Short mmCIF file of C-alpha atoms and ligand atoms in Angstrom, two decimals:
data_model
loop_
_atom_site.label_atom_id
_atom_site.label_comp_id
_atom_site.label_asym_id
_atom_site.label_seq_id
_atom_site.Cartn_x
_atom_site.Cartn_y
_atom_site.Cartn_z
CA MET W 853 87.92 24.53 31.89
CA LYS W 854 88.83 24.86 35.56
CA ILE W 855 92.27 24.83 37.13
CA ASP W 856 91.44 22.78 40.24
CA ASN W 857 87.74 22.26 39.82
CA ARG W 858 86.77 25.72 41.04
CA TYR W 859 85.72 28.77 39.14
CA HIS W 860 88.71 31.01 38.67
CA ARG W 861 88.07 34.68 38.60
CA ILE W 862 90.90 36.88 37.45
CA LEU W 863 90.97 40.63 37.93
CA GLY W 864 92.68 42.06 34.83
CA ILE W 865 94.35 45.48 34.73
CA GLU W 866 95.50 47.28 31.58
CA SER W 867 97.26 50.67 31.36
CA SER W 868 99.81 50.31 28.55
CA CYS W 869 98.73 53.33 26.50
CA ASP W 870 95.74 55.66 26.76
CA GLU W 871 93.00 53.49 28.29
CA THR W 872 92.79 52.70 32.00
CA ALA W 873 90.93 49.41 32.16
CA ALA W 874 89.94 46.69 34.63
CA ALA W 875 87.84 43.57 34.17
CA VAL W 876 86.78 40.43 35.98
CA VAL W 877 86.86 37.28 33.84
CA GLU W 878 85.87 33.78 34.95
CA ASP W 879 87.66 30.72 33.60
CA GLY W 880 89.37 32.71 30.87
CA ARG W 881 86.31 33.35 28.73
CA LYS W 882 83.34 34.55 30.74
CA VAL W 883 83.46 38.33 31.14
CA LEU W 884 81.76 39.41 34.37
CA SER W 885 82.76 43.06 33.92
CA ASN W 886 84.83 45.15 31.53
CA VAL W 887 85.43 48.78 32.51
CA ILE W 888 87.39 51.11 30.22
CA SER W 889 88.21 54.72 31.05
CA SER W 890 89.43 56.35 27.85
CA GLN W 891 91.82 59.29 27.75
CA VAL W 892 91.03 60.06 24.11
CA PRO W 893 89.35 63.44 24.82
CA THR W 894 92.46 64.64 26.72
CA HIS W 895 94.98 63.60 24.07
CA THR W 896 92.84 64.83 21.16
CA ILE W 897 93.91 68.42 21.93
CA TYR W 898 97.56 67.42 21.32
CA GLY W 899 96.89 65.31 18.21
CA GLY W 900 98.29 62.14 19.81
CA VAL W 901 99.10 60.43 23.11
CA VAL W 902 101.29 62.51 25.44
CA PRO W 903 103.06 59.89 27.62
CA GLU W 904 103.41 62.07 30.75
CA ILE W 905 99.77 63.03 30.71
CA ALA W 906 98.78 59.41 30.10
CA SER W 907 100.66 58.27 33.23
CA ARG W 908 99.04 60.93 35.40
CA GLN W 909 95.57 60.16 34.12
CA HIS W 910 96.08 56.43 34.77
CA LEU W 911 97.01 57.30 38.36
CA ASP W 912 93.85 59.34 38.79
CA ALA W 913 91.58 56.73 37.24
CA ILE W 914 92.91 53.33 38.25
CA ASP W 915 91.41 52.86 41.72
CA GLY W 916 87.96 53.91 40.57
CA VAL W 917 88.12 51.71 37.47
CA ILE W 918 89.07 48.63 39.52
CA LEU W 919 86.34 49.22 42.10
CA GLN W 920 83.82 49.68 39.30
CA ALA W 921 84.94 46.41 37.67
CA LEU W 922 84.37 44.54 40.97
CA LYS W 923 81.00 46.22 41.45
CA ASP W 924 79.82 45.48 37.89
CA ALA W 925 80.86 41.84 38.33
CA GLY W 926 79.02 41.64 41.66
CA VAL W 927 82.14 40.41 43.47
CA THR W 928 84.58 41.59 46.14
CA PHE W 929 88.35 41.17 46.35
CA ASP W 930 87.68 37.94 48.31
CA ASP W 931 86.11 36.39 45.21
CA ILE W 932 89.16 37.11 43.06
CA ASP W 933 91.70 34.30 42.62
CA ALA W 934 94.53 36.15 40.85
CA ILE W 935 95.57 39.61 39.66
CA ALA W 936 96.64 39.95 36.01
CA VAL W 937 98.30 43.03 34.58
CA THR W 938 99.86 44.13 31.30
CA ASP W 939 103.60 44.36 32.01
CA GLY W 940 104.59 45.30 28.43
CA PRO W 941 105.04 46.37 25.76
CA GLY W 942 103.74 49.94 25.96
CA LEU W 943 104.60 53.35 27.41
CA VAL W 944 106.82 52.76 30.41
CA GLY W 945 105.21 55.35 32.71
CA ALA W 946 101.73 54.18 31.77
CA LEU W 947 102.61 50.51 32.29
CA LEU W 948 104.15 51.26 35.67
CA VAL W 949 100.85 52.55 37.04
CA GLY W 950 99.08 49.25 36.33
CA VAL W 951 102.01 47.08 37.37
CA SER W 952 102.47 48.90 40.71
CA GLU W 953 98.75 48.71 41.42
CA ALA W 954 98.64 44.98 40.61
CA LYS W 955 101.71 44.26 42.74
CA GLY W 956 100.17 46.12 45.67
CA LEU W 957 96.93 44.19 45.34
CA ALA W 958 98.62 40.81 44.91
CA TYR W 959 100.79 41.41 47.97
CA SER W 960 98.10 42.76 50.26
CA LEU W 961 95.49 40.18 49.21
CA ASN W 962 98.04 37.35 49.05
CA LYS W 963 96.94 36.29 45.56
CA PRO W 964 99.03 35.26 42.55
CA LEU W 965 100.35 38.02 40.28
CA LEU W 966 100.14 37.33 36.54
CA GLY W 967 102.22 39.71 34.40
CA THR W 968 100.76 39.48 30.90
CA HIS W 969 102.04 40.42 27.45
CA HIS W 970 99.80 43.03 25.81
CA LEU W 971 99.70 41.23 22.44
CA LYS W 972 98.79 37.90 24.07
CA GLY W 973 95.87 39.86 25.49
CA HIS W 974 94.81 41.16 22.07
CA ILE W 975 94.98 37.62 20.67
CA ALA W 976 92.93 36.24 23.60
CA ALA W 977 90.08 38.64 22.77
CA ASN W 978 89.18 35.99 20.19
CA TYR W 979 88.56 33.41 22.95
CA ILE W 980 86.03 35.71 24.59
CA THR W 981 84.10 36.55 21.44
CA ASN W 982 84.09 32.99 20.16
CA GLN W 983 83.89 30.59 23.10
CA ASP W 984 84.85 27.63 20.88
CA TRP W 985 87.93 29.29 19.40
CA GLU W 986 91.16 27.45 20.26
CA PRO W 987 94.75 27.17 19.00
CA PRO W 988 96.25 26.37 16.59
CA PHE W 989 95.44 29.40 14.44
CA LEU W 990 97.13 32.21 12.55
CA CYS W 991 96.53 35.69 13.95
CA LEU W 992 97.13 39.07 12.32
CA VAL W 993 97.85 41.44 15.22
CA VAL W 994 97.44 45.05 14.09
CA SER W 995 97.58 47.85 16.62
CA GLY W 996 99.09 51.30 17.12
CA GLY W 997 102.47 49.77 17.96
CA HIS W 998 102.48 46.39 16.21
CA THR W 999 101.78 44.66 12.93
CA ASP W 1000 102.65 40.99 13.41
CA LEU W 1001 101.60 37.74 11.80
CA ILE W 1002 101.69 35.19 14.59
CA LEU W 1003 101.12 31.46 14.52
CA ILE W 1004 99.51 30.48 17.82
CA GLU W 1005 100.51 26.82 18.09
CA ASP W 1006 99.00 26.32 21.53
CA TYR W 1007 98.24 28.51 24.55
CA LYS W 1008 101.95 28.78 25.31
CA ASN W 1009 103.79 28.80 21.99
CA TYR W 1010 103.68 31.81 19.70
CA GLN W 1011 105.70 31.86 16.49
CA ILE W 1012 106.14 35.25 14.83
CA LEU W 1013 106.12 34.69 11.07
CA GLY W 1014 106.41 38.33 10.06
CA ARG W 1015 106.25 41.84 11.41
CA THR W 1016 106.51 45.42 10.28
CA ARG W 1017 109.99 46.70 9.55
CA ASP W 1018 109.03 50.27 10.42
CA ASP W 1019 105.64 51.82 11.21
CA ALA W 1020 102.74 49.77 12.54
CA ALA W 1021 99.50 49.83 10.55
CA GLY W 1022 97.71 51.81 13.28
CA GLU W 1023 100.56 54.31 13.39
CA ALA W 1024 100.19 54.82 9.61
CA PHE W 1025 96.43 55.37 10.03
CA ASP W 1026 97.13 57.93 12.76
CA LYS W 1027 99.82 59.79 10.78
CA VAL W 1028 97.80 59.92 7.55
CA ALA W 1029 94.75 61.12 9.49
CA ARG W 1030 96.80 63.95 10.93
CA ALA W 1031 98.23 64.86 7.50
CA ILE W 1032 94.79 65.17 5.91
CA GLY W 1033 93.38 67.09 8.86
CA LEU W 1034 91.20 64.41 10.41
CA GLY W 1035 92.95 64.48 13.79
CA TYR W 1036 93.29 61.86 16.52
CA PRO W 1037 92.50 59.00 16.91
CA GLY W 1038 93.23 58.42 13.26
CA GLY W 1039 92.00 54.90 12.52
CA PRO W 1040 88.28 55.36 13.17
CA LYS W 1041 88.31 58.80 11.54
CA VAL W 1042 90.00 57.53 8.37
CA GLN W 1043 87.50 54.66 8.21
CA LYS W 1044 84.55 57.02 8.58
CA ALA W 1045 85.86 59.51 6.00
CA ALA W 1046 86.65 56.65 3.60
CA GLU W 1047 83.00 55.60 3.55
CA GLN W 1048 82.29 58.69 1.40
CA GLY W 1049 85.45 58.36 -0.74
CA ASN W 1050 86.65 56.55 -3.85
CA PRO W 1051 89.26 53.87 -3.03
CA ASP W 1052 90.54 54.06 -6.64
CA ALA W 1053 91.03 57.86 -6.63
CA VAL W 1054 94.80 57.48 -6.07
CA HIS W 1055 96.78 54.27 -6.45
CA PHE W 1056 99.12 54.32 -3.44
CA PRO W 1057 101.91 51.69 -3.23
CA ARG W 1058 101.27 48.26 -1.69
CA PRO W 1059 104.62 47.76 0.12
CA CYS W 1060 106.02 44.20 0.39
CA ILE W 1061 103.04 42.70 -1.42
CA GLU W 1062 105.19 41.08 -4.12
CA GLU W 1063 107.94 40.03 -1.72
CA GLU W 1064 108.43 36.59 -0.29
CA GLY W 1065 108.07 36.27 3.46
CA TYR W 1066 105.54 37.87 5.74
CA ASP W 1067 107.06 41.20 6.72
CA PHE W 1068 105.23 44.49 6.38
CA SER W 1069 106.33 48.09 5.88
CA PHE W 1070 104.02 51.07 6.20
CA SER W 1071 106.38 54.01 6.45
CA GLY W 1072 106.82 54.19 2.64
CA LEU W 1073 103.08 54.17 2.14
CA LYS W 1074 102.66 56.98 4.66
CA SER W 1075 105.41 58.97 2.85
CA ALA W 1076 103.69 58.33 -0.49
CA VAL W 1077 100.52 59.89 0.91
CA LEU W 1078 102.45 62.88 2.30
CA ASN W 1079 104.30 63.38 -1.01
CA PHE W 1080 101.05 63.20 -2.92
CA LEU W 1081 99.50 65.84 -0.65
CA ASN W 1082 102.51 68.14 -1.15
CA GLN W 1083 102.60 67.71 -4.92
CA GLU W 1084 98.90 68.41 -5.23
CA ALA W 1085 99.21 71.52 -3.04
CA MET W 1086 102.16 72.80 -5.14
CA GLN W 1087 100.09 72.43 -8.28
CA GLY W 1088 97.23 74.42 -6.82
CA ARG W 1089 95.06 71.38 -6.13
CA ALA W 1090 95.41 71.09 -2.35
CA VAL W 1091 93.39 68.20 -0.94
CA GLY W 1092 90.13 69.37 0.59
CA THR W 1093 89.94 72.51 -1.59
CA GLU W 1094 87.60 73.06 -4.52
CA LYS W 1095 90.17 72.03 -7.13
CA GLY W 1096 91.67 69.15 -5.18
CA LEU W 1097 90.62 65.67 -4.21
CA SER W 1098 88.57 65.28 -1.04
CA GLN W 1099 89.90 64.03 2.31
CA ALA W 1100 87.48 61.14 1.81
CA ASP W 1101 89.18 60.07 -1.46
CA ILE W 1102 92.62 60.12 0.16
CA ALA W 1103 91.34 58.23 3.20
CA ALA W 1104 89.64 55.60 1.03
CA SER W 1105 92.67 55.17 -1.26
CA PHE W 1106 95.08 54.87 1.66
CA GLN W 1107 92.84 52.44 3.54
CA ALA W 1108 92.45 50.29 0.41
CA ALA W 1109 96.25 49.98 0.14
CA VAL W 1110 96.66 48.98 3.82
CA VAL W 1111 93.82 46.47 3.69
CA GLU W 1112 95.08 44.88 0.48
CA VAL W 1113 98.57 44.37 1.91
CA LEU W 1114 97.30 42.98 5.23
CA VAL W 1115 94.82 40.59 3.61
CA THR W 1116 97.27 39.39 0.93
CA LYS W 1117 100.10 38.69 3.38
CA THR W 1118 97.82 36.97 5.90
CA MET W 1119 96.35 34.68 3.26
CA GLN W 1120 99.82 33.94 1.88
CA ALA W 1121 100.95 32.79 5.34
CA ALA W 1122 97.71 30.85 5.88
CA ARG W 1123 98.31 28.92 2.65
CA ASP W 1124 102.03 28.32 3.25
CA TYR W 1125 101.45 27.07 6.81
CA HIS W 1126 98.30 25.11 5.90
CA VAL W 1127 96.27 26.64 8.72
CA SER W 1128 92.56 25.98 8.93
CA ARG W 1129 91.81 28.99 11.15
CA VAL W 1130 92.66 32.68 10.89
CA ALA W 1131 91.94 35.41 13.45
CA ILE W 1132 92.61 39.10 13.76
CA ALA W 1133 93.39 41.23 16.84
CA GLY W 1134 94.43 44.72 18.00
CA GLY W 1135 92.96 48.19 17.52
CA VAL W 1136 93.13 48.14 13.72
CA SER W 1137 91.11 44.91 13.68
CA ALA W 1138 88.11 47.15 14.42
CA ASN W 1139 88.47 48.40 10.83
CA LYS W 1140 85.41 47.19 8.94
CA PRO W 1141 86.91 46.88 5.43
CA LEU W 1142 89.81 44.89 6.91
CA ARG W 1143 87.48 42.55 8.81
CA GLU W 1144 85.30 42.08 5.74
CA GLY W 1145 88.28 41.69 3.40
CA LEU W 1146 89.77 38.93 5.52
CA ARG W 1147 86.41 37.30 6.09
CA GLN W 1148 85.79 37.07 2.35
CA ALA W 1149 89.31 35.86 1.58
CA CYS W 1150 89.01 33.14 4.25
CA LEU W 1151 85.58 32.12 3.02
CA LYS W 1152 86.99 31.71 -0.49
CA ALA W 1153 89.92 29.66 0.81
CA GLY W 1154 87.74 27.44 3.02
CA ILE W 1155 89.41 28.79 6.16
CA GLU W 1156 87.51 29.53 9.38
CA PHE W 1157 87.74 33.20 10.36
CA ASN W 1158 87.24 34.97 13.69
CA CYS W 1159 87.44 38.58 14.80
CA PRO W 1160 86.80 39.99 18.28
CA GLU W 1161 83.72 42.12 18.89
CA PHE W 1162 84.49 45.83 18.48
CA ILE W 1163 84.84 46.67 22.20
CA LEU W 1164 87.47 43.91 22.56
CA CYS W 1165 89.56 45.03 19.55
CA THR W 1166 91.00 48.15 21.16
CA ASP W 1167 92.72 48.13 24.56
CA ASN W 1168 90.75 46.56 27.41
CA ALA W 1169 91.45 44.44 30.50
CA ALA W 1170 89.12 41.51 29.78
CA MET W 1171 91.56 40.34 27.11
CA ILE W 1172 94.44 40.58 29.63
CA ALA W 1173 92.56 38.48 32.21
CA SER W 1174 91.76 35.92 29.51
CA ALA W 1175 95.35 35.58 28.29
CA ALA W 1176 96.59 35.42 31.90
CA TYR W 1177 94.24 32.54 32.67
CA TYR W 1178 95.87 30.35 30.01
CA SER W 1179 99.41 31.16 31.19
CA TRP W 1180 98.42 30.53 34.80
CA GLU W 1181 96.89 27.22 33.80
CA LYS W 1182 100.30 26.28 32.38
CA GLY W 1183 101.87 27.03 35.76
CA GLU W 1184 103.21 30.50 34.99
CA SER W 1185 102.99 33.39 37.47
CA SER W 1186 105.09 36.45 38.25
CA PRO W 1187 107.28 37.41 41.20
CA LEU W 1188 106.31 40.42 43.31
CA ASP W 1189 109.28 42.35 41.95
CA LEU W 1190 107.72 42.26 38.46
CA ASN W 1191 108.71 45.33 36.46
CA ALA W 1192 107.10 47.13 33.54
CA ASN W 1193 108.98 46.33 30.33
CA PRO W 1194 108.19 48.72 27.46
CA ASN W 1195 109.98 46.39 24.99
CA LEU W 1196 108.69 43.05 26.26
CA THR W 1197 108.93 40.34 23.58
CA LEU W 1198 106.52 37.47 23.06
O1 KG4 X 351 95.30 48.08 20.25
P1 KG4 X 351 95.13 49.55 20.40
O2 KG4 X 351 93.87 50.06 21.06
O3 KG4 X 351 96.33 50.18 21.16
C1 KG4 X 351 97.64 49.69 20.95
O4 KG4 X 351 97.96 48.64 21.52
O5 KG4 X 351 98.34 50.33 20.12
O6 KG4 X 351 95.23 50.15 18.92
C2 KG4 X 351 95.14 51.51 18.67
C3 KG4 X 351 95.30 51.74 17.17
C4 KG4 X 351 95.37 53.20 16.79
O7 KG4 X 351 96.45 53.40 15.91
C5 KG4 X 351 94.04 53.45 16.11
O8 KG4 X 351 94.08 54.48 15.15
C6 KG4 X 351 93.75 52.10 15.49
O9 KG4 X 351 94.18 51.17 16.46
N1 KG4 X 351 92.33 51.89 15.19
C7 KG4 X 351 91.85 51.74 13.94
C8 KG4 X 351 90.44 51.63 14.06
N2 KG4 X 351 90.11 51.72 15.40
C9 KG4 X 351 91.30 51.88 16.07
N3 KG4 X 351 92.47 51.71 12.75
C10 KG4 X 351 91.71 51.56 11.65
N4 KG4 X 351 90.35 51.48 11.68
C11 KG4 X 351 89.68 51.50 12.86
N5 KG4 X 351 88.35 51.41 12.88
ZN1 ZN X 352 96.70 47.40 22.25
#
C-alpha cells in the first residue's frame, strides 16, 4: 500500500522505558533496519528500571542509535518521508528524549512528525511479522505497564474491552521474580526457571476467571505468591532451601496461573464478539507458554492466531514506524509542539 504511489519510509523512534530504539520501515510493513540499545545491564543492579538513569542513558544513546538505523537501512535523512516517535504512555523523562529528538529532526528536515501511541506500536508488530494480517482482530496487549484486551476494528478504531484493575501482567512477573530471588528483568527469568518446575506444585488463585466481563487483576495473585513464600519460611520450609519448594516450582505455578487467566479471558472475548482472528502483543507476549496456550485455544476454536516474532514483542521502534504509517495514511500527523504524555490514552 502506498500513500501517493511512492514508497514511504518512516524513521521510528522509541524511548518510553528502558530501550533506546530506532528503525526504518517502508510502507508500514517492510523493516529496513531495527536498532535496539538495551539498558537492561544498567538497571539490573537496581532490580528494576530507575527512571532518572533511563532518561540519561537515552540521551547518551539516541543519536548513535538513529544513525545506525539509517546506516543499516542503507538510506540517508533525504530518503526518509516522516519521523515517528512514541509520545506516550511511558516514563515522562524517557519519553521526552525521543519526542524532543523527533521534533528537532522533523523541524530541521521539514518532514511530518507522527506522534504514536506505544500500545498501537505493540499491536502493529503483528503487521510486520505477518504481512497479510489486517483488522478486524482481537488483541491481547500484555506488557510491563498494560494488560488490555483490545478490539482493533480498523486501523483507526480501537475498542478496549477489558484491562487490568491493578498490576499489569509483566509487572506481576517482575515482582514475583524479585520475591523469589530471580532478579530483573523478571518475565524471561520466570519463564526460564519454570521450564524446570512443576506448574501444579502450588495452586495459586486465578483472579477474575469466573467473573463476567474482560477485566484482569494481578495484584492479588502477586500477594498470594508473597504470602505463600512467607508462610513457608515461617514453617521452616523457605523456598529454595533443602526443605522447601524450588524457585522453579513457584515460577511454574505462578506462570500457569497468569497464562490460564489470560488465555481464558481472551477466548471468552473472542467468542462473545465473534472474532475470527486473535493476536497478542507487548513484552509478555514473548512468553512461550502464553503463546502456545493461546495458539492451541484458537486452533480448537477455529480462530486464526498471530503473534509477533520475539524481537518485535518487547520494545522496539519498527513497531512504532509501522503503527505511524497507518495513522499517517488516515491523514493524522502531529504539531511541532507535540509533548510527551506519560498517561496517553488510546
Ligand atoms: O513491552 P515491554 O518491552 O515494555 C513495556 O511496554 O512495558 O514489556 C516489558 C515486560 C516486562 O515486565 C518483562 O518482564 C515482560 O515484558 N516480559 C516477559 C517475557 N519477556 C518480557 N514476561 C513473561 N515472559 C517473557 N518471556
Ligand atoms: Zn512496551
